[in-house]
mmCIF file of C-alpha atoms and ligand atoms in Angstrom:
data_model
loop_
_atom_site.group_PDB
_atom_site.id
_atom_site.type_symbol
_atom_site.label_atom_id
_atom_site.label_comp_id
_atom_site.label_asym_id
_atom_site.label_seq_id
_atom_site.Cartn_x
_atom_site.Cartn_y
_atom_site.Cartn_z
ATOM 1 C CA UNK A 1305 -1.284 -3.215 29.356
ATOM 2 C CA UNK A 1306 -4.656 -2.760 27.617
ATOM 3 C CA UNK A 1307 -6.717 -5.521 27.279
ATOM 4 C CA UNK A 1308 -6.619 -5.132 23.682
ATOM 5 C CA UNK A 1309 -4.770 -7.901 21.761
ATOM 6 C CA UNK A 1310 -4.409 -7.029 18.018
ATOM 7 C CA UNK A 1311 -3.720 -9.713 15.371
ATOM 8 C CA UNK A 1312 -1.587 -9.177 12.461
ATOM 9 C CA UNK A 1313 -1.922 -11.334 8.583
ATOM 10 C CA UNK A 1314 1.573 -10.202 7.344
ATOM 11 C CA UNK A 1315 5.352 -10.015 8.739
ATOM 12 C CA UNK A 1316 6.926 -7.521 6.402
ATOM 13 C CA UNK A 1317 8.250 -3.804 7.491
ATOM 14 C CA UNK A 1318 4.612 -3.008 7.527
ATOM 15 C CA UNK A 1319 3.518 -5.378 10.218
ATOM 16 C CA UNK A 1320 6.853 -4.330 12.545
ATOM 17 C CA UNK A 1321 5.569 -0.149 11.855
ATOM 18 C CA UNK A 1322 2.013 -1.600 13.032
ATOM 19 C CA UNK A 1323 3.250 -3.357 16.386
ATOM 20 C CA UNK A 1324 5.403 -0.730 17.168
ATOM 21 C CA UNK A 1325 3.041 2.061 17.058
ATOM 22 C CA UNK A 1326 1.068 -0.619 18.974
ATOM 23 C CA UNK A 1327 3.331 -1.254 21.491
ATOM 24 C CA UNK A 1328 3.594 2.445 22.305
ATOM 25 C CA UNK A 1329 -0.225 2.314 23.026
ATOM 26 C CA UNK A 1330 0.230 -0.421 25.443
ATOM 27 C CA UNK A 1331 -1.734 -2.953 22.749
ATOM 28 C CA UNK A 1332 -0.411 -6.499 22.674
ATOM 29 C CA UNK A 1333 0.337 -7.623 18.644
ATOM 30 C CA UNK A 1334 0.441 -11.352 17.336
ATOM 31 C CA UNK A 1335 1.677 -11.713 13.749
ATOM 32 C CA UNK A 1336 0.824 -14.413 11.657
ATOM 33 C CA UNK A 1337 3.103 -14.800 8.357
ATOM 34 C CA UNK A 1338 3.934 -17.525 6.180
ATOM 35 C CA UNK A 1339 7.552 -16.491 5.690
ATOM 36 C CA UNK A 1340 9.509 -17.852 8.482
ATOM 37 C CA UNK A 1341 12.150 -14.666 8.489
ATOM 38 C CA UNK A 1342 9.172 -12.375 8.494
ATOM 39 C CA UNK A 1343 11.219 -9.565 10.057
ATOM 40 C CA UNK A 1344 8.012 -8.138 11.906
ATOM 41 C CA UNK A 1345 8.680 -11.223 14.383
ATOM 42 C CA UNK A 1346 11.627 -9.069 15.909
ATOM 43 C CA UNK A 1347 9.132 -6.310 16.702
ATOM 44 C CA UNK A 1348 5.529 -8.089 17.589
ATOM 45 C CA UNK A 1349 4.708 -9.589 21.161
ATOM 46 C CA UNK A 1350 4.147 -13.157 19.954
ATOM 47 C CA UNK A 1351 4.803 -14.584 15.873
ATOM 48 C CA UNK A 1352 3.071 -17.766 14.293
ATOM 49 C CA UNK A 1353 4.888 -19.080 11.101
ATOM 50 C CA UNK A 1354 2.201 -20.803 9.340
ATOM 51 C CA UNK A 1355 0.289 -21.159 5.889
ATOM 52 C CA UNK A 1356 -2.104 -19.053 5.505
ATOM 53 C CA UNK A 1357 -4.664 -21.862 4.241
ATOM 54 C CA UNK A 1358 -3.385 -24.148 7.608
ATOM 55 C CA UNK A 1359 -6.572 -24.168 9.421
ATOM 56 C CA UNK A 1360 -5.248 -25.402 12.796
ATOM 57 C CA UNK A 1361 -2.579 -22.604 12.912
ATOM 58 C CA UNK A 1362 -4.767 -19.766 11.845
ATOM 59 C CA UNK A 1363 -7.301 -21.075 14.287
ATOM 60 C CA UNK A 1364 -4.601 -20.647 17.063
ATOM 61 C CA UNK A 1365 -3.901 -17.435 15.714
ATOM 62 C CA UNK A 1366 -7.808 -16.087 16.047
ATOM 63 C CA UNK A 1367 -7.659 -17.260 20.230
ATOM 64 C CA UNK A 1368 -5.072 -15.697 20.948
ATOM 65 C CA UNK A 1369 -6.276 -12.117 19.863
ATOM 66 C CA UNK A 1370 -9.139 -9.975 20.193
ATOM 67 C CA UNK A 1371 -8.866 -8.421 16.627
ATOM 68 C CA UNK A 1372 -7.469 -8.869 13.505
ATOM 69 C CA UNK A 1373 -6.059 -6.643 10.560
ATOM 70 C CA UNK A 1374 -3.854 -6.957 7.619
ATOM 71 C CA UNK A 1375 -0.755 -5.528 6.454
ATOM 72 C CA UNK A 1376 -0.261 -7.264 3.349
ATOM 73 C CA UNK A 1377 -3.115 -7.013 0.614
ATOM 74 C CA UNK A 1378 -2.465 -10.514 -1.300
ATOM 75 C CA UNK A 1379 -3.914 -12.656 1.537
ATOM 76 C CA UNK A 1380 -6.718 -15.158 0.220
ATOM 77 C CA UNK A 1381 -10.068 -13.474 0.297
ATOM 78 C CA UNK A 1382 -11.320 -17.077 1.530
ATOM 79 C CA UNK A 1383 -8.932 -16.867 4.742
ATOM 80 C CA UNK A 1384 -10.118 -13.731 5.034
ATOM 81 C CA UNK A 1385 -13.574 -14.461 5.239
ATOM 82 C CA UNK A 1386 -13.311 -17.730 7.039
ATOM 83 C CA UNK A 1387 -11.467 -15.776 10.027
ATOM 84 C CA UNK A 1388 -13.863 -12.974 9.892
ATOM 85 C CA UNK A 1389 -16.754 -15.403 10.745
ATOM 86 C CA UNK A 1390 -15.016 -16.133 14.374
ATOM 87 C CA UNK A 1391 -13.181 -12.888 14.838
ATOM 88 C CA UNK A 1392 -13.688 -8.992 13.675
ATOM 89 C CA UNK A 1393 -11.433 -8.288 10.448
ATOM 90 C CA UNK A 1394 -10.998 -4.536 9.963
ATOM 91 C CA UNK A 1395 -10.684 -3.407 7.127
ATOM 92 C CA UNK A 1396 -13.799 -5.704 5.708
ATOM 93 C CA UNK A 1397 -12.631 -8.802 3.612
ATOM 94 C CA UNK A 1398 -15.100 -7.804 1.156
ATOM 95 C CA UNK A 1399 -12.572 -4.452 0.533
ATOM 96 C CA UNK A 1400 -9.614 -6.270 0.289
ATOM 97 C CA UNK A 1401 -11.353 -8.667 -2.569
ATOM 98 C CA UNK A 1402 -12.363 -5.813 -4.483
ATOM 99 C CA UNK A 1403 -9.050 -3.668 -4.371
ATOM 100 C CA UNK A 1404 -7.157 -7.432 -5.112
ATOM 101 C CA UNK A 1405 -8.158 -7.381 -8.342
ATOM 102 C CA UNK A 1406 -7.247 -4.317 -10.384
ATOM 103 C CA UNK A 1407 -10.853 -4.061 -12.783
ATOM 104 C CA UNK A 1408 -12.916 -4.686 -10.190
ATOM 105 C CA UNK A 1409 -11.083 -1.965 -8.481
ATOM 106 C CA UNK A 1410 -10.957 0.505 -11.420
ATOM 107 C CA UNK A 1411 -14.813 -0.545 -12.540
ATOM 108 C CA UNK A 1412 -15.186 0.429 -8.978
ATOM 109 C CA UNK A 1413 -13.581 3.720 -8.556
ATOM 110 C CA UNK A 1414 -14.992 4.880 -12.385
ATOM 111 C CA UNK A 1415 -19.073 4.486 -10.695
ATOM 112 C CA UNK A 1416 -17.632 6.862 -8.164
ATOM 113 C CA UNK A 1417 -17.325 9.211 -11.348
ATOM 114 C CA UNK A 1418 -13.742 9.091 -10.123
ATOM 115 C CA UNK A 1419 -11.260 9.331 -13.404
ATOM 116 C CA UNK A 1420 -8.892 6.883 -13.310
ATOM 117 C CA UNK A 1421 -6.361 5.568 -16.409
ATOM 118 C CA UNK A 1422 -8.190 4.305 -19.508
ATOM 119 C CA UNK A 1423 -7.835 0.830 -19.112
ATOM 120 C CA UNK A 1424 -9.526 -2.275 -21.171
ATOM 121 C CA UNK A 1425 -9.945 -6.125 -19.931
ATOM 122 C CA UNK A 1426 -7.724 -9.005 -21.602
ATOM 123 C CA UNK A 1427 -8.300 -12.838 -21.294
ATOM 124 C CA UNK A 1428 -6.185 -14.120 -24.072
ATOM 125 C CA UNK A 1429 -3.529 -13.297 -26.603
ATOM 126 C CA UNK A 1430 -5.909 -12.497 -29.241
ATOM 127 C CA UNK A 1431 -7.707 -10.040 -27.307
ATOM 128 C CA UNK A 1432 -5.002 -7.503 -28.017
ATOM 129 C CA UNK A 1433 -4.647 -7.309 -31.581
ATOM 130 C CA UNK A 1434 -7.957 -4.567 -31.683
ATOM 131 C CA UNK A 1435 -6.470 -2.321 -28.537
ATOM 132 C CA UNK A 1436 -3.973 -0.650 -30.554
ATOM 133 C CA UNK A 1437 -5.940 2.224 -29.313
ATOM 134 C CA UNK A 1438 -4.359 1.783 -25.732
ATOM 135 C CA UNK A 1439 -0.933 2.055 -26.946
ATOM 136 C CA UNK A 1440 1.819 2.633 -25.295
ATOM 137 C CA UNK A 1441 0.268 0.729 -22.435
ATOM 138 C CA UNK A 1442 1.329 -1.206 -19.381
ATOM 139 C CA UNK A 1443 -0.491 -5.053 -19.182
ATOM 140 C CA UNK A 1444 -0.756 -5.931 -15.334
ATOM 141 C CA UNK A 1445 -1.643 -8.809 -14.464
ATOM 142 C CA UNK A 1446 -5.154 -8.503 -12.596
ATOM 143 C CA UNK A 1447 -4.217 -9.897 -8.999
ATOM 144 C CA UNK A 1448 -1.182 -10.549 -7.266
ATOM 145 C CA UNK A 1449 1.274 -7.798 -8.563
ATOM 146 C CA UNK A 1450 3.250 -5.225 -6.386
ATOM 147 C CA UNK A 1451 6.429 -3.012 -7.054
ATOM 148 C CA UNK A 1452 5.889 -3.876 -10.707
ATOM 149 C CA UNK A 1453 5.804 -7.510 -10.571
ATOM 150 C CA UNK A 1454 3.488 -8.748 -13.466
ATOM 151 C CA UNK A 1455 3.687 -5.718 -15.298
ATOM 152 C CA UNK A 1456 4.718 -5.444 -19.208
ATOM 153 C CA UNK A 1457 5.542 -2.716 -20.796
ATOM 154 C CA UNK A 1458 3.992 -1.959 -24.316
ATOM 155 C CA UNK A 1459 4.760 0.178 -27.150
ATOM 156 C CA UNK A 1460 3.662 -1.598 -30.234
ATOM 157 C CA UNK A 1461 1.368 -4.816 -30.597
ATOM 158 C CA UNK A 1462 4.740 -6.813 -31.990
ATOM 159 C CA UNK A 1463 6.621 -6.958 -28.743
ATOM 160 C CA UNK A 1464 4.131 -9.089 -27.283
ATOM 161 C CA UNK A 1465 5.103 -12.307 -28.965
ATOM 162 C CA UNK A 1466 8.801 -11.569 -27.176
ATOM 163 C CA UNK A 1467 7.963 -11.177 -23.617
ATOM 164 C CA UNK A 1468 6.872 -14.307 -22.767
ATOM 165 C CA UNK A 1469 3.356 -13.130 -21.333
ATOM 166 C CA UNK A 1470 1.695 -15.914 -19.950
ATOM 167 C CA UNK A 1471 -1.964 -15.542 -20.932
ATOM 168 C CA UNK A 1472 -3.718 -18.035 -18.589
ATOM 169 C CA UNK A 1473 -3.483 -15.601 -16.247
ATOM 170 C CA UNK A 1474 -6.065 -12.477 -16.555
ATOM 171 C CA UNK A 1475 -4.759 -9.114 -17.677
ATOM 172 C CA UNK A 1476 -5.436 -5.414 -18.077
ATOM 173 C CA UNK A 1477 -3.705 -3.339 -20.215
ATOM 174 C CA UNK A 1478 -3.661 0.529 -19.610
ATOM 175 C CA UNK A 1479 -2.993 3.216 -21.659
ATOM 176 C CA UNK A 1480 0.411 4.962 -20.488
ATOM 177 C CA UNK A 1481 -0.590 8.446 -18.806
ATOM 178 C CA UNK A 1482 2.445 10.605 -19.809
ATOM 179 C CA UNK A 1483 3.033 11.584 -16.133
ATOM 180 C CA UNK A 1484 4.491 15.069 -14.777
ATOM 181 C CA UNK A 1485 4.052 13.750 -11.085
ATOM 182 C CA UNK A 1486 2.726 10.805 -9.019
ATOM 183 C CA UNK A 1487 1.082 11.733 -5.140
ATOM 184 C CA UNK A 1488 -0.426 9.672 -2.654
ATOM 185 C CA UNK A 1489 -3.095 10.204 0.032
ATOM 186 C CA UNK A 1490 -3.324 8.575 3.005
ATOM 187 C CA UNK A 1491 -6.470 8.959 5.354
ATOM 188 C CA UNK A 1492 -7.697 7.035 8.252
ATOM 189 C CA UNK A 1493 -11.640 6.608 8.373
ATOM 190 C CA UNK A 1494 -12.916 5.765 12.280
ATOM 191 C CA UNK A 1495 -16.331 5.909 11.500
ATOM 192 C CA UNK A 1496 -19.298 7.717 9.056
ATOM 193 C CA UNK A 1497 -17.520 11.060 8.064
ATOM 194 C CA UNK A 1498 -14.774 10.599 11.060
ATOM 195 C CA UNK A 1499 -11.801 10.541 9.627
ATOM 196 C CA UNK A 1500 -7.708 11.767 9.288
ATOM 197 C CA UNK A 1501 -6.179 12.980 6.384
ATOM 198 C CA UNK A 1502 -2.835 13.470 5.557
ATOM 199 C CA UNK A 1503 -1.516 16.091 3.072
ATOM 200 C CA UNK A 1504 -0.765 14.810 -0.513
ATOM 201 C CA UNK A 1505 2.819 12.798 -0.554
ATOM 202 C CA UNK A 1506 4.895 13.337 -3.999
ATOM 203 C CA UNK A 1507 5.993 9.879 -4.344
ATOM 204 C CA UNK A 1508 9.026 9.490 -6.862
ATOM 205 C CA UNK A 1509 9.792 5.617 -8.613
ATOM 206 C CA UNK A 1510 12.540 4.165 -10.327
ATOM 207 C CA UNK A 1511 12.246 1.202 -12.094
ATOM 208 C CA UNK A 1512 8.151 0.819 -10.610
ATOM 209 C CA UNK A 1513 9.150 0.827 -7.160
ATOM 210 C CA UNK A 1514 8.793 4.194 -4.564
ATOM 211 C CA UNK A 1515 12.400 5.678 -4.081
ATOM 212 C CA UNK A 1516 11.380 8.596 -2.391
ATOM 213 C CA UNK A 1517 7.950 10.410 -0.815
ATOM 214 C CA UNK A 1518 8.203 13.632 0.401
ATOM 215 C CA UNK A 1519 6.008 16.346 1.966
ATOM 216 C CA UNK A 1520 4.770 19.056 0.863
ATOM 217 C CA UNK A 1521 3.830 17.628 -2.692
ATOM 218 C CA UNK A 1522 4.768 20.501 -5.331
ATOM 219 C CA UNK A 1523 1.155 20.437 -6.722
ATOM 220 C CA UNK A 1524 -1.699 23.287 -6.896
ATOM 221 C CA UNK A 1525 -4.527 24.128 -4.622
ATOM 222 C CA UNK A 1526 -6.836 22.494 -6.898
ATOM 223 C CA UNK A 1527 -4.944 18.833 -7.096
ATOM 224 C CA UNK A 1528 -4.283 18.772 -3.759
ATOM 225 C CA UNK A 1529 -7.833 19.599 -3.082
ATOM 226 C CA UNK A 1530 -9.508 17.137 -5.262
ATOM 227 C CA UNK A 1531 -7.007 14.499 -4.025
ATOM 228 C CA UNK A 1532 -8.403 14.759 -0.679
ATOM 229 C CA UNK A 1533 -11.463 14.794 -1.808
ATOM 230 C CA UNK A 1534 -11.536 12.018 -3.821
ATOM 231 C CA UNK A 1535 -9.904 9.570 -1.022
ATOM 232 C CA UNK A 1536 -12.570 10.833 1.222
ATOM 233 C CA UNK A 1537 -14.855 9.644 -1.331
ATOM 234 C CA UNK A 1538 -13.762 6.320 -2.056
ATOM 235 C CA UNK A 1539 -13.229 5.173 1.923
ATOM 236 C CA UNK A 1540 -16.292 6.814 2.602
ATOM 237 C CA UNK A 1541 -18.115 4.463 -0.098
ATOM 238 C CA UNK A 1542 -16.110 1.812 0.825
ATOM 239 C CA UNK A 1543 -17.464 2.242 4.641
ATOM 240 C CA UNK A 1544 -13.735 1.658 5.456
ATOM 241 C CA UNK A 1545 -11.744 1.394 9.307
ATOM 242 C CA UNK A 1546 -8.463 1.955 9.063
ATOM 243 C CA UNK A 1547 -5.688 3.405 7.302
ATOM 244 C CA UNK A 1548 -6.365 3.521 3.384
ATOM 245 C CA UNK A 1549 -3.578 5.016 0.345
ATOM 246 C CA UNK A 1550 -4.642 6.279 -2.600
ATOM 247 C CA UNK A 1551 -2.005 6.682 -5.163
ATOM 248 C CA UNK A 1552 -2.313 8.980 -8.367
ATOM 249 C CA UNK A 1553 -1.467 10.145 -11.027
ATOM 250 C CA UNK A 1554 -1.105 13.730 -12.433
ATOM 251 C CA UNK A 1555 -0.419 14.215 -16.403
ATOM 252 C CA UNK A 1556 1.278 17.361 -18.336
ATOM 253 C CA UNK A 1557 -1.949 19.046 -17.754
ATOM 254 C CA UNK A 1558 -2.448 18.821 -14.597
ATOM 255 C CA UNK A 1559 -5.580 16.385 -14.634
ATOM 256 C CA UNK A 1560 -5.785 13.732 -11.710
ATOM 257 C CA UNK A 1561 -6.571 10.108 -12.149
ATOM 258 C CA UNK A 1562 -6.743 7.305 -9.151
ATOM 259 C CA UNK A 1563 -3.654 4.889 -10.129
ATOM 260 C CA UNK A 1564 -4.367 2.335 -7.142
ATOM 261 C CA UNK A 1565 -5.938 2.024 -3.509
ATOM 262 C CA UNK A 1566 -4.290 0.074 -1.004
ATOM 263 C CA UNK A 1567 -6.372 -1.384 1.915
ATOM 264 C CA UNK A 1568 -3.325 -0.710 4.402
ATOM 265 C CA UNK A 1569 -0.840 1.356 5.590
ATOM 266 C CA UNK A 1570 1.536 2.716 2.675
ATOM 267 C CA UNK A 1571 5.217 2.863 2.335
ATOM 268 C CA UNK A 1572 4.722 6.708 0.995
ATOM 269 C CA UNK A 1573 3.431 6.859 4.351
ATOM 270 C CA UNK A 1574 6.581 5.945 6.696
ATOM 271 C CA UNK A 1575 7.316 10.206 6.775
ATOM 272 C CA UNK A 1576 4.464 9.992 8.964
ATOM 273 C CA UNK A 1577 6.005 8.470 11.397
ATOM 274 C CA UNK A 1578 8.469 11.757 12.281
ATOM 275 C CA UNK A 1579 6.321 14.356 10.286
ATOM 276 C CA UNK A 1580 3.299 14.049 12.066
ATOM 277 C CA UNK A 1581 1.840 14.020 15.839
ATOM 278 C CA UNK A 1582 0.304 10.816 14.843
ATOM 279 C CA UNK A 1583 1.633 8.447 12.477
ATOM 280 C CA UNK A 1584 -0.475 6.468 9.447
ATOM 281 C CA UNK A 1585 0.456 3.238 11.725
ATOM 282 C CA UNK A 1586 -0.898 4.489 15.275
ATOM 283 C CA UNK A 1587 -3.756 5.955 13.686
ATOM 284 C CA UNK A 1588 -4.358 2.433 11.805
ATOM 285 C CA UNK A 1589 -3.856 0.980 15.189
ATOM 286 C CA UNK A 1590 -6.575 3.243 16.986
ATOM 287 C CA UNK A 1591 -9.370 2.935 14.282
ATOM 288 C CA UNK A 1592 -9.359 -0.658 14.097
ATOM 289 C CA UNK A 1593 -9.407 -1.233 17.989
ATOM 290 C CA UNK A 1594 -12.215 1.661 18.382
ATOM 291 C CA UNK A 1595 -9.517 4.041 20.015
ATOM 292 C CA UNK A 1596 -10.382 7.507 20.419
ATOM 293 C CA UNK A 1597 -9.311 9.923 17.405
ATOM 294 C CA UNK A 1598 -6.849 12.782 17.468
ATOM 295 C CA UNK A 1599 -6.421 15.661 15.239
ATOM 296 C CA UNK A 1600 -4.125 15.358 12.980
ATOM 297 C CA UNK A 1601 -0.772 17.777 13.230
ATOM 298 C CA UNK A 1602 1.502 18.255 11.261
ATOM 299 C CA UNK A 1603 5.337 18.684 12.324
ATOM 300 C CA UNK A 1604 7.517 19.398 10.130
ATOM 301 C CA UNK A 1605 8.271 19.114 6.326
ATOM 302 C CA UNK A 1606 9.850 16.122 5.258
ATOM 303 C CA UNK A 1607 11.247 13.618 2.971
ATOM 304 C CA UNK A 1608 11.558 9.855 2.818
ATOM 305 C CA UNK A 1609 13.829 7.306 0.937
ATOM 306 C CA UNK A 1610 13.634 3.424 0.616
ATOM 307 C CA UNK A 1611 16.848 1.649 1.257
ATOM 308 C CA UNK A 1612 16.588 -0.765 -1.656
ATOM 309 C CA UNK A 1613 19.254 -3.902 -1.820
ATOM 310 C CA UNK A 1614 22.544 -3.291 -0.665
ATOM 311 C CA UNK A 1615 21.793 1.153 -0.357
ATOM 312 C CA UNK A 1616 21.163 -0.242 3.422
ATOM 313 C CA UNK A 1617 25.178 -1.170 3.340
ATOM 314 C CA UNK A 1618 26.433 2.191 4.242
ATOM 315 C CA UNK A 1619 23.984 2.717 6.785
ATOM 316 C CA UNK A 1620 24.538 -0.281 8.596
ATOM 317 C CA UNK A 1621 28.153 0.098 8.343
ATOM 318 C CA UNK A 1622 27.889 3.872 9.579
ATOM 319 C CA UNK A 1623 24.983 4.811 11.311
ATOM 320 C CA UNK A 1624 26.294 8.540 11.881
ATOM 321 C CA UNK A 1625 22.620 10.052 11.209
ATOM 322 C CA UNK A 1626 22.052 14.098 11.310
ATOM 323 C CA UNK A 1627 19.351 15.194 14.528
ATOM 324 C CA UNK A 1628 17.090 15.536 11.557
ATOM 325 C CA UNK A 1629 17.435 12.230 10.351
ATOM 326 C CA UNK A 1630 15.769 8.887 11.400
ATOM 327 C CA UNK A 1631 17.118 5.565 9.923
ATOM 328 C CA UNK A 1632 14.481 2.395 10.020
ATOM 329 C CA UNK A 1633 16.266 -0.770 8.936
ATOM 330 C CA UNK A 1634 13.752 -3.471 9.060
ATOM 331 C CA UNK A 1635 16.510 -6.701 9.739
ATOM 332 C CA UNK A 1636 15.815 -8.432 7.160
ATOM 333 C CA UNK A 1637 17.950 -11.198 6.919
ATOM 334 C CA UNK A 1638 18.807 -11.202 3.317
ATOM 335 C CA UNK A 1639 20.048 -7.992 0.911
ATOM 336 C CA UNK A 1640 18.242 -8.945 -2.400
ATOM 337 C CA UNK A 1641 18.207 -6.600 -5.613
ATOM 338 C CA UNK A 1642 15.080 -4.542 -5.874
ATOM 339 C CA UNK A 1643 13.944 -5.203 -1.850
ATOM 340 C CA UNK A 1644 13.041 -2.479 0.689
ATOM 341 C CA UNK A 1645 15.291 -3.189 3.121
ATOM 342 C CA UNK A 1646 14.748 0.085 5.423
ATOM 343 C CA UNK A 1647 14.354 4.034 4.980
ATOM 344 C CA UNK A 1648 15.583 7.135 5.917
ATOM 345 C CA UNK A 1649 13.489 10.056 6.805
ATOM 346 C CA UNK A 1650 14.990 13.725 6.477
ATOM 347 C CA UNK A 1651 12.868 16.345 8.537
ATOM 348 C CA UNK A 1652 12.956 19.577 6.193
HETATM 349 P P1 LIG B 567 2.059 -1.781 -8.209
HETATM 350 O O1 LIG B 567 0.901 -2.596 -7.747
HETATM 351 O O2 LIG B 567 3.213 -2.598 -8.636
HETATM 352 O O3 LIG B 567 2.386 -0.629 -7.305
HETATM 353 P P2 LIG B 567 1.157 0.265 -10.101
HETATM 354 O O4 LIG B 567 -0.016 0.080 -10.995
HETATM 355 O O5 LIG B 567 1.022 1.254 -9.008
HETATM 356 O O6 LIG B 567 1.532 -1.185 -9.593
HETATM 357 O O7 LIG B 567 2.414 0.617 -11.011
HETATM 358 C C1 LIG B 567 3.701 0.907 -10.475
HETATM 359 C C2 LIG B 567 4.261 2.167 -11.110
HETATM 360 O O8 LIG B 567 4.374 2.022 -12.533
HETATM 361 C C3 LIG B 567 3.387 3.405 -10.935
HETATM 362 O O9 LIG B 567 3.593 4.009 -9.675
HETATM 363 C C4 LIG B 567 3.868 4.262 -12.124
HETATM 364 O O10 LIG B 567 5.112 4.861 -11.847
HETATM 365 C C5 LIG B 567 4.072 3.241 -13.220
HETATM 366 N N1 LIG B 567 2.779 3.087 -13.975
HETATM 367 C C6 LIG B 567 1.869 2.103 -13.791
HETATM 368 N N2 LIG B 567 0.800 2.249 -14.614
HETATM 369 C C7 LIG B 567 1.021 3.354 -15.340
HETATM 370 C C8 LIG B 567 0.289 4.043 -16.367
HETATM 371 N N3 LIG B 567 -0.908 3.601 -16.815
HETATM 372 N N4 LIG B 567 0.822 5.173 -16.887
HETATM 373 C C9 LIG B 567 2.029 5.635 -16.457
HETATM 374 N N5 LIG B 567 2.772 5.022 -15.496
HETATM 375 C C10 LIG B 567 2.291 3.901 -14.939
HETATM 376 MG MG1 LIG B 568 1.380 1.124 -6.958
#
């Protein structure tokens, strides 16, 4: 066993990829989650249910490890901080509080001279009656949202009196980029300029949540050069350790804009796992607890699709997988409409 003890804020399928890449490095992993079915606790060393504002428990938590990373993005930049003052947190706190909120992020990635969507900030109800400009658009709420949640729709300024919006919360609305495809980069940065990079993933959605990522991304040279280039960029500026995503968007004419970052390992990612010598998770693992770096190889081709709600059913019912195949059900304890409950990756 190394003497390496790696804390976890998070218990989804994230946090069980983490502690099993982990495990196969001989690192110990504590997760801490406030769900108490956080189905990473069937795959980490040691799991503390807990609030993540209880003090006492999170203190526990910080003992009992030797560093600490995140899997989850929406933890309290407070609790972040506060643990960081006793205990290394890698990525910085001060990433995840910019990337939390989505102007700061996009004011952020613009200085870069980075394009991303043209977007526009709204604090009330009123605001929105002169952005006609930004129509269609999508209003997201500025924190908190994932897989869609918090996200409206918008074609004309009448809708909004129908949906209900609930404007004491802080918005931005975003003009719709008519999209031909959306790819993600993932790239783990160890150090100044020492860092891997995956190939662009061609990320597919239905509904606003990732059906299916696969490798290689049907792009040109050019996109899938400035991709890299650009997520270089951003975790280079950011002074980031660790695995970062950066999803985009192309349009009809083939110009690039940064959708989102994600301070964490990526579900367009999981192909990784069988497509590469090292997956996004080890490599996550390694640059957080200063492990040495190895090139990046790829393996084969390959494709990746969530199991959402009951699509798990058939697989748990008949596991008969192909040699190619690799089926990841992450146990969670309840099939609910719209969850990831595992994924299959197809080696092509
Ligand atoms: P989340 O945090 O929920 O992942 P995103 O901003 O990535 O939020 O939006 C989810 C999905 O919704 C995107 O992957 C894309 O398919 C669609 N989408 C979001 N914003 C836009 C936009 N401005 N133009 C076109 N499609 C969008
Ligand atoms: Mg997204």
């Amino acid at each position: 066993m190394s003497e390496i003890k790696l804390g976890i804020l998070g218990g989804g399928q994230l946090g069980s990829m983490l502690s099993i890449a982990a495990k196969k490095m001989k690192i110990r992993t504590v997760i801490y989650s406030d769900d108490k079915d956080a189905p990473a606790q069937n795959f980490c060393d040691e799991f503390i249910f807990g609030d993540y504002a209880n003090k006492d428990l999170i203190y526990d938590f910080i003992k009992k490890v030797t560093i600490i990373t995140f899997e989850f993005e929406n933890i309290p930049f407070e609790t972040l901080n506060e643990i960081n003052k006793l205990k290394t947190v890698l990525p910085k706190p001060s990433i995840n509080r910019l990337i939390q909120h989505r102007l700061a992020e996009k004011d952020f990635v613009n200085k870069l001279n980075i394009r991303t969507t043209r977007y526009v900030s709204v604090n009330k109800r009123t605001d929105l009656d002169s952005l006609e400009d930004f129509l269609p658009g999508i209003l997201k709420t500025t924190t908190m949202g994932y897989d869609g949640k918090g996200q409206f729709p918008l074609r004309n300024l009448n809708e909004i009196d129908n949906l209900n919006i609930d404007f004491t919360k802080e918005y931005i609305l975003e003009k719709l980029v008519k999209l031909k495809k959306e790819i993600s980069v993932i790239i783990t940065r160890f150090g100044n300029n020492k860092y891997e990079i995956y190939e662009p993933i061609e990320n597919n959605h239905e509904d606003q949540i990732l059906r299916k990522s696969k490798i290689p991304a049907e792009i040109n040279k050019d996109l899938i050069e400035q991709s890299k280039e650009w997520s270089i960029q951003i975790s280079e500026e950011l002074k980031y350790i660790g695995t970062l995503c950066v999803e985009y968007f192309i349009d009809r004419n083939d110009n690039l804009y940064v959708n989102e970052i994600a301070p964490r390992v990526h579900n367009s990612g999981h192909l990784t796992i069988n497509a590469y010598n090292v997956s996004q998770f080890e490599n996550h693992v390694r640059a957080v607890c200063s492990l040495p770096q190895i090139p990046l190889k790829k393996i084969s081709n390959a494709e990746m699709i969530n199991l959402i709600g009951n699509q798990i059913n058939k697989y748990r019912q008949n596991p008969k997988l192909n040699e190619n195949q690799f089926l990841f059900d992450y146990l969670k304890k309840e099939i609910k409409d719209k969850r990831k409950m595992g994924h299959l990756t197809t080696l092509i």
